[in-house]
Amino acid sequence: MRLEAALTVAARGVDVTLSVPDGTTLALLGPNGAGKSTVLEALAGMVAAEGRIALGDRLLLGGPRPVPSHRRRIGIVTQDSALLPSLTVRDNVGFGPRASGMTREASRTEADRWLTRVDATDLAARTVDSLSGGQARRVALARALAATPDLLLLDEPFAALDLEVATAMRSLVGSVLAERTAVLATHEVLDAFALAQDVAVLDSGRVVEHGPTERVLTRPRTAFAARMAGRSLLVGTWTGHALVTPEGDSVPASAGSEEKPREGEPAAIAPRPRELRLVSEPTPGAIPDRVRAVEPHGDGVRIHGERLATDVDPEQAVGLVPGARIHLAPAGDPPRAYAVT
Ligand SMILES: Nc1ncnc2c1ncn2[C@@H]1O[C@H](COP(=O)(O)OP(=O)(O)OP(=O)(O)O)[C@@H](O)[C@H]1O
């Protein structure tokens, strides 16, 4: 069912417009505090919001009065799982079916069906306070799905889980999201690529980019979205074989086949750190920069410049203090330029 939302939660500085076509997943991608949980809670009716929320042909917000949370037909899996502590796992999962009028017996059968779906049948008789974080997340997912929601909201479903548990949860979520309308809050680019057709990048309560995942995360328009995608962004004018920045740097690049740049028009490149290397001399095509920060990264070091970032071996990073002048050049093939009009 299609979701269209334009909502404001003024007290938390959140003001967003989102749209999620029927049967697709939107990743809400942003750093801590960007407002992801607030958007999900506002959609679910758990925090008061102004604006308009339409789910299919039902107006949940923006009509005479907001539809209360329990009538929205929205399932939410929050970061703390929010299960009912005094009930068993089976009764937690059967809560939605029971509330919709099923007999106790039928709701238990339904709960067992969903517990099988999330591979948690062995937990059915446990009380929820005895569950690990990963187990609680599975049960919360089963509980949300058992209520047959029109929209599923997942808030950082893989955060704070061990590697193996998170991997299993990713594959489970991948299978339940197929053909469903869903919004997935995450700060991981991997989740957006793997699970969502579209992405909305959230910066301080505002959507700075919204579009197909591959487009937004490989050809970003804003420095913020580029950073979330693990890239840098240089914008300039396309000459046919180079990008000329407002600072006058000419960076040799090739025209990408997607959103092909046109001569004399605005274009951008968004290289990943590993696509650039440090060069000691200001050679033609190298981009001058200054070190902003240096951080350990994997078995090497990531140099964050004011304009670009690159990964180097630890021995190359010696002496690269904030403010130091550096030059960066493409490490292999020239970067791909794309139109940004
Ligand atoms: N219960 C609350 N009461 C008041 N302000 C809140 C509450 N929860 C969050 N906020 C504020 O709302 C803003 C958005 O926070 P939110 O939790 O929605 O961000 P987030 O992107 O989900 O971050 P995280 O990934 O850390 O959960 C922040 O400024 C935060 O301090």
Tab-separated table of C-alpha atoms and ligand atoms in Angstrom:
chain	number	residue	atom	x	y	z
A	1	MET	CA	0.000	0.000	0.000
A	2	ARG	CA	1.490	3.353	-0.995
A	3	LEU	CA	2.658	5.726	1.754
A	4	GLU	CA	2.710	9.505	1.282
A	5	ALA	CA	3.779	11.554	4.289
A	6	ALA	CA	4.624	15.183	4.948
A	7	LEU	CA	5.106	15.567	8.664
A	8	THR	CA	6.577	17.871	11.246
A	9	VAL	CA	7.557	17.099	14.827
A	10	ALA	CA	8.576	20.617	15.808
A	11	ALA	CA	9.755	19.706	19.317
A	12	ARG	CA	12.407	17.430	17.804
A	13	GLY	CA	13.320	19.610	14.816
A	14	VAL	CA	11.946	17.073	12.335
A	15	ASP	CA	10.210	18.160	9.114
A	16	VAL	CA	10.152	15.590	6.300
A	17	THR	CA	8.316	14.592	3.138
A	18	LEU	CA	8.482	10.923	2.174
A	19	SER	CA	6.869	8.699	-0.369
A	20	VAL	CA	7.034	4.905	-0.550
A	21	PRO	CA	5.457	3.157	-3.564
A	22	ASP	CA	3.335	0.084	-2.850
A	23	GLY	CA	5.376	-3.050	-2.160
A	24	THR	CA	8.723	-1.286	-1.847
A	25	THR	CA	11.134	-0.431	0.961
A	26	LEU	CA	12.461	3.041	1.678
A	27	ALA	CA	15.703	3.276	3.673
A	28	LEU	CA	15.795	6.280	5.978
A	29	LEU	CA	19.542	6.832	6.142
A	30	GLY	CA	21.133	9.203	8.618
A	31	PRO	CA	23.606	9.508	11.480
A	32	ASN	CA	22.708	9.367	15.188
A	33	GLY	CA	20.231	12.071	16.114
A	34	ALA	CA	19.194	12.822	12.510
A	35	GLY	CA	15.568	12.070	13.400
A	36	LYS	CA	15.064	8.566	11.976
A	37	SER	CA	13.324	7.124	15.053
A	38	THR	CA	11.193	10.247	15.369
A	39	VAL	CA	9.941	9.870	11.776
A	40	LEU	CA	9.026	6.216	12.369
A	41	GLU	CA	7.322	7.020	15.683
A	42	ALA	CA	5.357	9.837	14.045
A	43	LEU	CA	4.230	7.526	11.213
A	44	ALA	CA	3.136	4.934	13.785
A	45	GLY	CA	1.269	7.566	15.809
A	46	MET	CA	3.541	7.130	18.843
A	47	VAL	CA	4.563	10.809	18.897
A	48	ALA	CA	2.340	13.722	17.992
A	49	ALA	CA	3.016	15.235	14.565
A	50	GLU	CA	1.542	17.910	12.304
A	51	GLY	CA	0.988	17.353	8.610
A	52	ARG	CA	-0.447	14.632	6.430
A	53	ILE	CA	0.030	10.867	6.306
A	54	ALA	CA	-1.814	8.836	3.658
A	55	LEU	CA	-1.510	5.053	3.581
A	56	GLY	CA	-3.296	3.650	0.541
A	57	ASP	CA	-6.623	5.468	0.517
A	58	ARG	CA	-6.680	6.009	4.305
A	59	LEU	CA	-5.741	9.396	5.738
A	60	LEU	CA	-3.960	8.710	9.044
A	61	LEU	CA	-3.052	12.324	9.726
A	62	GLY	CA	-4.440	15.493	8.207
A	63	GLY	CA	-8.104	14.503	8.461
A	64	PRO	CA	-10.542	15.715	11.132
A	65	ARG	CA	-8.444	13.978	13.811
A	66	PRO	CA	-5.347	11.732	13.777
A	67	VAL	CA	-6.052	7.993	13.510
A	68	PRO	CA	-4.841	6.472	16.806
A	69	SER	CA	-1.773	4.286	16.766
A	70	HIS	CA	-3.593	0.956	17.185
A	71	ARG	CA	-5.901	1.666	14.212
A	72	ARG	CA	-3.169	2.674	11.744
A	73	ARG	CA	-2.388	-0.901	10.609
A	74	ILE	CA	1.300	-0.061	10.906
A	75	GLY	CA	3.743	-2.554	12.430
A	76	ILE	CA	6.839	-1.137	14.071
A	77	VAL	CA	9.945	-2.863	15.392
A	78	THR	CA	11.644	-0.357	17.671
A	79	GLN	CA	15.286	-0.464	18.764
A	80	ASP	CA	14.332	-1.765	22.216
A	81	SER	CA	11.833	-4.271	20.708
A	82	ALA	CA	9.099	-2.970	23.115
A	83	LEU	CA	7.575	-6.361	23.938
A	84	LEU	CA	4.981	-6.781	26.694
A	85	PRO	CA	7.117	-7.920	29.646
A	86	SER	CA	4.596	-9.972	31.604
A	87	LEU	CA	3.530	-12.136	28.630
A	88	THR	CA	5.129	-15.136	26.952
A	89	VAL	CA	6.675	-14.842	23.517
A	90	ARG	CA	3.660	-16.659	22.009
A	91	ASP	CA	1.194	-14.288	23.665
A	92	ASN	CA	3.245	-11.265	22.571
A	93	VAL	CA	3.130	-12.419	18.960
A	94	GLY	CA	-0.533	-13.400	19.249
A	95	PHE	CA	-1.445	-10.003	20.702
A	96	GLY	CA	-2.263	-8.371	17.351
A	97	PRO	CA	-4.377	-11.247	15.990
A	98	ARG	CA	-6.260	-11.445	19.332
A	99	ALA	CA	-6.869	-7.677	19.325
A	100	SER	CA	-8.304	-7.985	15.815
A	101	GLY	CA	-10.939	-10.423	17.112
A	102	MET	CA	-9.383	-13.898	16.771
A	103	THR	CA	-10.106	-16.479	19.458
A	104	ARG	CA	-7.300	-17.216	21.912
A	105	GLU	CA	-6.737	-20.601	20.250
A	106	ALA	CA	-6.597	-19.155	16.722
A	107	SER	CA	-4.316	-16.296	17.797
A	108	ARG	CA	-1.878	-18.822	19.300
A	109	THR	CA	-1.837	-20.835	16.084
A	110	GLU	CA	-1.211	-17.603	14.193
A	111	ALA	CA	1.591	-16.683	16.629
A	112	ASP	CA	3.250	-20.062	16.093
A	113	ARG	CA	3.041	-19.568	12.330
A	114	TRP	CA	4.918	-16.258	12.589
A	115	LEU	CA	7.415	-17.626	15.096
A	116	THR	CA	8.221	-20.352	12.558
A	117	ARG	CA	8.650	-17.657	9.916
A	118	VAL	CA	11.309	-15.873	12.026
A	119	ASP	CA	12.907	-19.150	13.146
A	120	ALA	CA	11.988	-18.691	16.814
A	121	THR	CA	9.550	-21.532	17.556
A	122	ASP	CA	11.787	-22.717	20.396
A	123	LEU	CA	11.169	-19.429	22.227
A	124	ALA	CA	7.342	-19.638	22.230
A	125	ALA	CA	6.868	-20.477	25.923
A	126	ARG	CA	9.580	-18.144	27.254
A	127	THR	CA	8.805	-14.871	28.980
A	128	VAL	CA	10.208	-11.957	27.017
A	129	ASP	CA	12.486	-10.662	29.772
A	130	SER	CA	14.602	-13.835	29.420
A	131	LEU	CA	15.429	-13.140	25.743
A	132	SER	CA	18.740	-11.945	24.321
A	133	GLY	CA	18.740	-8.777	22.210
A	134	GLY	CA	18.799	-10.774	18.973
A	135	GLN	CA	15.993	-13.105	20.097
A	136	ALA	CA	13.854	-10.157	21.213
A	137	ARG	CA	14.373	-8.504	17.800
A	138	ARG	CA	13.093	-11.660	16.023
A	139	VAL	CA	10.090	-11.895	18.315
A	140	ALA	CA	9.324	-8.189	17.821
A	141	LEU	CA	9.446	-8.733	14.055
A	142	ALA	CA	7.071	-11.711	14.340
A	143	ARG	CA	4.760	-9.622	16.540
A	144	ALA	CA	4.682	-6.779	14.023
A	145	LEU	CA	4.047	-9.158	11.089
A	146	ALA	CA	1.351	-11.161	12.896
A	147	ALA	CA	-0.828	-8.047	12.995
A	148	THR	CA	-0.800	-8.082	9.129
A	149	PRO	CA	0.190	-4.412	8.859
A	150	ASP	CA	-0.225	-2.363	5.676
A	151	LEU	CA	3.130	-0.729	6.455
A	152	LEU	CA	6.137	-2.156	8.306
A	153	LEU	CA	8.585	0.157	10.092
A	154	LEU	CA	11.974	-1.161	11.220
A	155	ASP	CA	14.217	0.971	13.419
A	156	GLU	CA	17.873	-0.082	13.131
A	157	PRO	CA	16.981	-3.794	13.202
A	158	PHE	CA	20.634	-4.902	13.102
A	159	ALA	CA	22.134	-2.462	15.626
A	160	ALA	CA	23.894	-3.898	18.686
A	161	LEU	CA	23.720	-7.507	17.462
A	162	ASP	CA	26.678	-9.902	17.210
A	163	LEU	CA	28.030	-10.370	13.702
A	164	GLU	CA	26.430	-13.807	13.139
A	165	VAL	CA	23.112	-12.773	14.675
A	166	ALA	CA	23.040	-9.571	12.610
A	167	THR	CA	23.837	-11.535	9.439
A	168	ALA	CA	20.993	-13.987	10.099
A	169	MET	CA	18.645	-11.095	10.918
A	170	ARG	CA	19.621	-9.326	7.653
A	171	SER	CA	18.671	-12.346	5.632
A	172	LEU	CA	15.398	-12.744	7.565
A	173	VAL	CA	14.491	-9.070	7.092
A	174	GLY	CA	15.416	-9.325	3.396
A	175	SER	CA	12.902	-12.142	2.958
A	176	VAL	CA	10.069	-10.462	4.894
A	177	LEU	CA	10.498	-7.156	3.068
A	178	ALA	CA	9.944	-8.639	-0.379
A	179	GLU	CA	6.673	-7.225	-1.768
A	180	ARG	CA	5.905	-5.306	1.425
A	181	THR	CA	5.632	-1.550	1.917
A	182	ALA	CA	8.240	-0.693	4.516
A	183	VAL	CA	10.488	2.009	5.939
A	184	LEU	CA	13.842	0.915	7.342
A	185	ALA	CA	15.776	3.356	9.532
A	186	THR	CA	19.501	2.712	9.349
A	187	HIS	CA	22.883	4.408	9.399
A	188	GLU	CA	24.413	1.646	7.255
A	189	VAL	CA	24.780	2.098	3.499
A	190	LEU	CA	24.932	-1.695	3.157
A	191	ASP	CA	21.365	-2.004	4.476
A	192	ALA	CA	20.088	0.611	2.055
A	193	PHE	CA	21.721	-1.155	-0.909
A	194	ALA	CA	20.709	-4.647	0.156
A	195	LEU	CA	17.153	-4.020	1.325
A	196	ALA	CA	15.706	-0.800	-0.087
A	197	GLN	CA	14.664	0.276	-3.591
A	198	ASP	CA	14.687	3.932	-2.509
A	199	VAL	CA	16.583	5.949	0.053
A	200	ALA	CA	15.878	9.198	1.876
A	201	VAL	CA	18.992	10.767	3.409
A	202	LEU	CA	18.197	12.578	6.635
A	203	ASP	CA	20.345	15.421	8.006
A	204	SER	CA	19.246	17.173	11.217
A	205	GLY	CA	15.581	16.347	10.748
A	206	ARG	CA	15.433	17.231	7.024
A	207	VAL	CA	15.474	15.013	3.922
A	208	VAL	CA	18.440	16.206	1.849
A	209	GLU	CA	18.068	13.580	-0.911
A	210	HIS	CA	15.293	11.129	-1.807
A	211	GLY	CA	15.404	8.771	-4.765
A	212	PRO	CA	16.407	5.357	-6.093
A	213	THR	CA	19.079	3.836	-3.821
A	214	GLU	CA	21.651	3.251	-6.540
A	215	ARG	CA	21.275	6.814	-7.866
A	216	VAL	CA	21.434	8.597	-4.522
A	217	LEU	CA	24.313	6.542	-3.100
A	218	THR	CA	26.518	6.348	-6.188
A	219	ARG	CA	25.690	9.741	-7.750
A	220	PRO	CA	24.852	11.998	-4.794
A	221	ARG	CA	23.955	15.695	-5.159
A	222	THR	CA	24.853	16.854	-1.677
A	223	ALA	CA	28.067	16.568	0.318
A	224	PHE	CA	26.039	15.130	3.188
A	225	ALA	CA	24.559	12.270	1.136
A	226	ALA	CA	27.998	11.637	-0.378
A	227	ARG	CA	29.479	11.336	3.113
A	228	MET	CA	26.704	8.947	4.215
A	229	ALA	CA	27.517	6.882	1.094
A	230	GLY	CA	31.219	6.818	2.023
A	231	ARG	CA	32.169	9.149	-0.819
A	232	SER	CA	33.429	12.685	-1.385
A	233	LEU	CA	31.678	15.126	-3.698
A	234	LEU	CA	33.266	17.589	-6.116
A	235	VAL	CA	30.915	19.733	-8.157
A	236	GLY	CA	31.959	21.844	-11.158
A	237	THR	CA	31.466	22.362	-14.873
A	238	TRP	CA	31.929	19.577	-17.429
A	239	THR	CA	34.346	20.277	-20.297
A	240	GLY	CA	33.921	16.974	-22.151
A	241	HIS	CA	36.938	15.329	-20.523
A	242	ALA	CA	37.390	17.082	-17.169
A	243	LEU	CA	35.482	18.624	-14.307
A	244	VAL	CA	36.490	22.218	-13.606
A	245	THR	CA	35.714	23.220	-10.035
A	246	PRO	CA	34.797	26.760	-8.918
A	247	GLU	CA	38.304	26.920	-7.408
A	248	GLY	CA	39.719	26.387	-10.919
A	249	ASP	CA	40.974	22.813	-10.503
A	250	SER	CA	40.630	20.687	-13.608
A	251	VAL	CA	40.062	17.028	-12.730
A	252	PRO	CA	40.251	14.568	-15.649
A	253	ALA	CA	37.142	12.352	-15.610
A	254	SER	CA	35.109	10.151	-17.934
A	255	ALA	CA	31.460	10.733	-18.725
A	256	GLY	CA	29.374	8.081	-16.993
A	257	SER	CA	26.634	6.401	-19.018
A	258	GLU	CA	24.000	7.216	-16.355
A	259	GLU	CA	23.045	10.899	-16.151
A	260	LYS	CA	25.659	11.713	-18.772
A	261	PRO	CA	27.083	15.209	-18.256
A	262	ARG	CA	26.859	17.823	-21.013
A	263	GLU	CA	29.642	20.183	-21.989
A	264	GLY	CA	29.468	23.527	-20.226
A	265	GLU	CA	26.865	22.260	-17.720
A	266	PRO	CA	27.080	21.451	-13.988
A	267	ALA	CA	28.451	18.011	-13.195
A	268	ALA	CA	29.962	16.140	-10.267
A	269	ILE	CA	32.259	13.300	-9.326
A	270	ALA	CA	31.860	11.300	-6.117
A	271	PRO	CA	34.973	9.190	-5.637
A	272	ARG	CA	35.388	6.622	-2.862
A	273	PRO	CA	38.514	7.010	-0.704
A	274	ARG	CA	40.139	3.974	-2.310
A	275	GLU	CA	39.684	5.500	-5.763
A	276	LEU	CA	42.093	8.303	-4.838
A	277	ARG	CA	45.760	8.311	-3.816
A	278	LEU	CA	48.095	10.801	-2.231
A	279	VAL	CA	50.684	12.302	-4.564
A	280	SER	CA	53.647	14.258	-3.281
A	281	GLU	CA	53.767	16.806	-6.123
A	282	PRO	CA	50.950	19.014	-7.452
A	283	THR	CA	50.869	17.010	-10.718
A	284	PRO	CA	48.348	17.944	-13.440
A	285	GLY	CA	44.930	16.563	-12.556
A	286	ALA	CA	45.780	16.210	-8.866
A	287	ILE	CA	43.402	18.010	-6.539
A	288	PRO	CA	44.888	20.229	-3.822
A	289	ASP	CA	43.415	19.784	-0.370
A	290	ARG	CA	44.192	20.234	3.328
A	291	VAL	CA	44.027	17.542	5.997
A	292	ARG	CA	40.952	17.913	8.229
A	293	ALA	CA	41.220	14.682	10.235
A	294	VAL	CA	43.108	11.392	10.288
A	295	GLU	CA	41.583	8.149	11.580
A	296	PRO	CA	42.572	4.475	11.722
A	297	HIS	CA	40.555	2.588	9.108
A	298	GLY	CA	40.814	-1.201	8.704
A	299	ASP	CA	44.516	-2.018	8.446
A	300	GLY	CA	45.312	1.481	7.140
A	301	VAL	CA	44.526	5.124	7.761
A	302	ARG	CA	41.758	7.297	6.320
A	303	ILE	CA	42.775	10.870	5.528
A	304	HIS	CA	39.805	13.223	5.539
A	305	GLY	CA	40.618	16.358	3.575
A	306	GLU	CA	38.511	19.509	3.471
A	307	ARG	CA	37.324	18.403	0.015
A	308	LEU	CA	38.111	14.711	-0.465
A	309	ALA	CA	39.117	11.587	1.455
A	310	THR	CA	41.606	8.846	0.730
A	311	ASP	CA	42.948	5.682	2.373
A	312	VAL	CA	46.690	5.261	2.849
A	313	ASP	CA	49.121	2.900	4.558
A	314	PRO	CA	50.056	3.956	8.122
A	315	GLU	CA	53.606	4.940	7.113
A	316	GLN	CA	52.238	7.394	4.517
A	317	ALA	CA	50.183	9.149	7.177
A	318	VAL	CA	53.153	10.296	9.252
A	319	GLY	CA	53.212	14.097	9.425
A	320	LEU	CA	49.695	14.499	8.058
A	321	VAL	CA	48.405	16.766	10.799
A	322	PRO	CA	45.229	18.857	10.426
A	323	GLY	CA	45.902	21.761	8.075
A	324	ALA	CA	48.753	20.008	6.193
A	325	ARG	CA	48.642	20.530	2.425
A	326	ILE	CA	48.083	17.379	0.341
A	327	HIS	CA	47.356	16.484	-3.270
A	328	LEU	CA	45.044	13.696	-4.346
A	329	ALA	CA	44.913	12.012	-7.747
A	330	PRO	CA	42.786	9.173	-9.156
A	331	ALA	CA	44.292	5.832	-8.118
A	332	GLY	CA	43.176	4.006	-11.256
A	333	ASP	CA	40.598	4.788	-13.913
A	334	PRO	CA	39.502	8.429	-14.039
A	335	PRO	CA	36.422	9.145	-11.899
A	336	ARG	CA	33.014	9.049	-13.579
A	337	ALA	CA	31.291	12.388	-13.974
A	338	TYR	CA	27.493	12.785	-13.926
A	339	ALA	CA	25.126	15.646	-14.610
A	340	VAL	CA	23.708	17.462	-11.595
A	341	THR	CA	21.248	19.841	-13.246
B	1	LIG	N1	11.820	11.149	23.725
B	1	LIG	C1	12.369	12.275	23.262
B	1	LIG	N2	12.062	13.466	23.800
B	1	LIG	C2	12.591	14.597	23.340
B	1	LIG	N3	13.473	14.666	22.313
B	1	LIG	C3	13.827	13.514	21.742
B	1	LIG	C4	13.301	12.258	22.188
B	1	LIG	N4	13.835	11.285	21.405
B	1	LIG	C5	14.656	11.914	20.546
B	1	LIG	N5	14.655	13.248	20.739
B	1	LIG	C6	15.424	14.251	19.958
B	1	LIG	O1	14.933	14.257	18.634
B	1	LIG	C7	16.000	14.371	17.691
B	1	LIG	C8	15.985	13.194	16.744
B	1	LIG	O2	16.302	12.002	17.463
B	1	LIG	P1	16.006	10.541	16.895
B	1	LIG	O3	16.142	9.562	18.021
B	1	LIG	O4	14.737	10.563	16.150
B	1	LIG	O5	17.211	10.374	15.878
B	1	LIG	P2	17.778	9.061	15.211
B	1	LIG	O6	18.199	9.441	13.837
B	1	LIG	O7	16.799	7.953	15.330
B	1	LIG	O8	19.044	8.781	16.081
B	1	LIG	P3	19.584	7.389	16.702
B	1	LIG	O9	20.135	6.625	15.536
B	1	LIG	O10	20.657	7.862	17.637
B	1	LIG	O11	18.430	6.736	17.382
B	1	LIG	C9	17.273	14.477	18.507
B	1	LIG	O12	17.597	15.844	18.627
B	1	LIG	C10	16.891	13.878	19.842
B	1	LIG	O13	17.668	14.440	20.876
